[in-house]
mmCIF file of C-alpha atoms in Angstrom:
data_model
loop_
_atom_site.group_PDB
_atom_site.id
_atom_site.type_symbol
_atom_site.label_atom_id
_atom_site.label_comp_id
_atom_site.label_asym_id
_atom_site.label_seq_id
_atom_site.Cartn_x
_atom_site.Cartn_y
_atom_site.Cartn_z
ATOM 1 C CA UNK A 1 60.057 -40.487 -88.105
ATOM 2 C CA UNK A 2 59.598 -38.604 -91.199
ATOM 3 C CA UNK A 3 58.948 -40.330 -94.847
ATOM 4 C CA UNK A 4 61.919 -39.933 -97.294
ATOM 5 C CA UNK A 5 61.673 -40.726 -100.679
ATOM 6 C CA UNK A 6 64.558 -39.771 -102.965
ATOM 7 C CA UNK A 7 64.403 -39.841 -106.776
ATOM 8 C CA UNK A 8 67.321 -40.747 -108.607
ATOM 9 C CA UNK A 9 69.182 -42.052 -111.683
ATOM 10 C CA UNK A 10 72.176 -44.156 -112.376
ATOM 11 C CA UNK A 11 74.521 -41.658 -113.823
ATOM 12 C CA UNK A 12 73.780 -39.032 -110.919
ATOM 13 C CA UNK A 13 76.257 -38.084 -109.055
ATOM 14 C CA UNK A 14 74.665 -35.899 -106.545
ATOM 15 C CA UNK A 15 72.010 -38.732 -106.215
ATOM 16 C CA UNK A 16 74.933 -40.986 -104.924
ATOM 17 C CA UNK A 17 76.194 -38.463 -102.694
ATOM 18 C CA UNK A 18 72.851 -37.759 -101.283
ATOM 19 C CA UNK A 19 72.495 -41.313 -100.422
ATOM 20 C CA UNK A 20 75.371 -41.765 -98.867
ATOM 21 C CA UNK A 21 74.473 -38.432 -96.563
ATOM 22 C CA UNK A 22 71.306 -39.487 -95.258
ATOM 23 C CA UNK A 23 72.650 -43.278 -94.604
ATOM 24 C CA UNK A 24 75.855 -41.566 -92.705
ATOM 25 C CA UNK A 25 73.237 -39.787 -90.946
ATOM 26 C CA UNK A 26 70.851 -43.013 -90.137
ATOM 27 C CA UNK A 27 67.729 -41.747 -92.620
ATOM 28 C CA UNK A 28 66.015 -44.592 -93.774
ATOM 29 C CA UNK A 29 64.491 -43.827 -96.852
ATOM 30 C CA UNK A 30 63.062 -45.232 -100.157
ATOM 31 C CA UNK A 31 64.649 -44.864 -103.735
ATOM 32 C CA UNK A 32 63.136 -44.778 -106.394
ATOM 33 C CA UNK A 33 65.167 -44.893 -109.406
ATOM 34 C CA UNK A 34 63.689 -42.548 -113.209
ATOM 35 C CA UNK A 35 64.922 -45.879 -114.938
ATOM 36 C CA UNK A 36 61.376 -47.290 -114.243
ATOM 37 C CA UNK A 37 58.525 -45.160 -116.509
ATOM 38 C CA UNK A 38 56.694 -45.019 -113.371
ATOM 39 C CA UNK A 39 58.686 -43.305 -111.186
ATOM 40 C CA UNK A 40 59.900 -40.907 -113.659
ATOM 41 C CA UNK A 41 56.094 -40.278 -114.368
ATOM 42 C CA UNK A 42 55.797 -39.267 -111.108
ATOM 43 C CA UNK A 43 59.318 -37.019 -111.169
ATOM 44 C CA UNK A 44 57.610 -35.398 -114.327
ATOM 45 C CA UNK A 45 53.725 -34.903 -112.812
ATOM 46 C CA UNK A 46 56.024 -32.877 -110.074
ATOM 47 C CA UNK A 47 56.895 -30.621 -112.387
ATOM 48 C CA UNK A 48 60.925 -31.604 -112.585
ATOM 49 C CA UNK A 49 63.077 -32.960 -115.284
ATOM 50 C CA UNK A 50 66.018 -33.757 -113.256
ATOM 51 C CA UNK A 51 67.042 -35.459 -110.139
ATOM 52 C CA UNK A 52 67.810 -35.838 -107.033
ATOM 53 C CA UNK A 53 64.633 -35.044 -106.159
ATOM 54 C CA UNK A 54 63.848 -35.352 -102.412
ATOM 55 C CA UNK A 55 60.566 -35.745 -100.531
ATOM 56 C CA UNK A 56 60.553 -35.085 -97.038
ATOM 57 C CA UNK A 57 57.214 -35.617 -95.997
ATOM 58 C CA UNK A 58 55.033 -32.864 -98.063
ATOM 59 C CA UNK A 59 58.083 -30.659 -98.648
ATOM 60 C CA UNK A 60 60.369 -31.300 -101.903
ATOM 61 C CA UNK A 61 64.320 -30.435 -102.433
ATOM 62 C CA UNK A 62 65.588 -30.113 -105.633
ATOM 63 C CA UNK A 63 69.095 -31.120 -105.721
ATOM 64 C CA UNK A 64 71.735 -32.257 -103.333
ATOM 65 C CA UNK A 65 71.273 -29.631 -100.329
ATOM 66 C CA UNK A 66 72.396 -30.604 -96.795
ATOM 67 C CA UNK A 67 71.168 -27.339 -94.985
ATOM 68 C CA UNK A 68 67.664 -27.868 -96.214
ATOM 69 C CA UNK A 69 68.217 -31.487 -95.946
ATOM 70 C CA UNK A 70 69.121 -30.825 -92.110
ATOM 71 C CA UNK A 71 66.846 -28.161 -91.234
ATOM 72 C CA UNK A 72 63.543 -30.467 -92.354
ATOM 73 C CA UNK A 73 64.957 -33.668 -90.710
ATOM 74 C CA UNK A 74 65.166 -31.840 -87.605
ATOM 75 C CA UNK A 75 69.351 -32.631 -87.596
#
């Protein structure tokens, strides 16, 4: 199984939605939300200033995309 980490906010929409996919598709993953100064230190060491932000093992998406989403979950 492959480690998913997802970085989010409250007010994101596409962070919702991106959720939601990869629970309708039985992802487990962990969130971790900018509102904590830690996390969002982390976001910003990444070199990004906005989320979602998804880890899929060592590879990173930048924004809400199922294809790439898909292609690097192996669905």
């Amino acid at each position: 199984m492959k480690n998913v980490t997802i970085y989010t906010s409250d007010t994101c929409t596409y962070c919702t939605q991106a959720k939601e996919y990869l629970k309708s598709k039985g992802i487990a993953f962990e969130e971790r939300n900018i509102k904590d100064a830690s996390y969002r230190r982390e976001l910003m060491d990444m070199g990004f200033m906005s989320v979602p932000v998804i880890k899929i093992d060592d590879e990173t998406i930048l924004g809400f995309d199922k294809e790439k989403i898909d292609s690097l979950l192996g669905l």
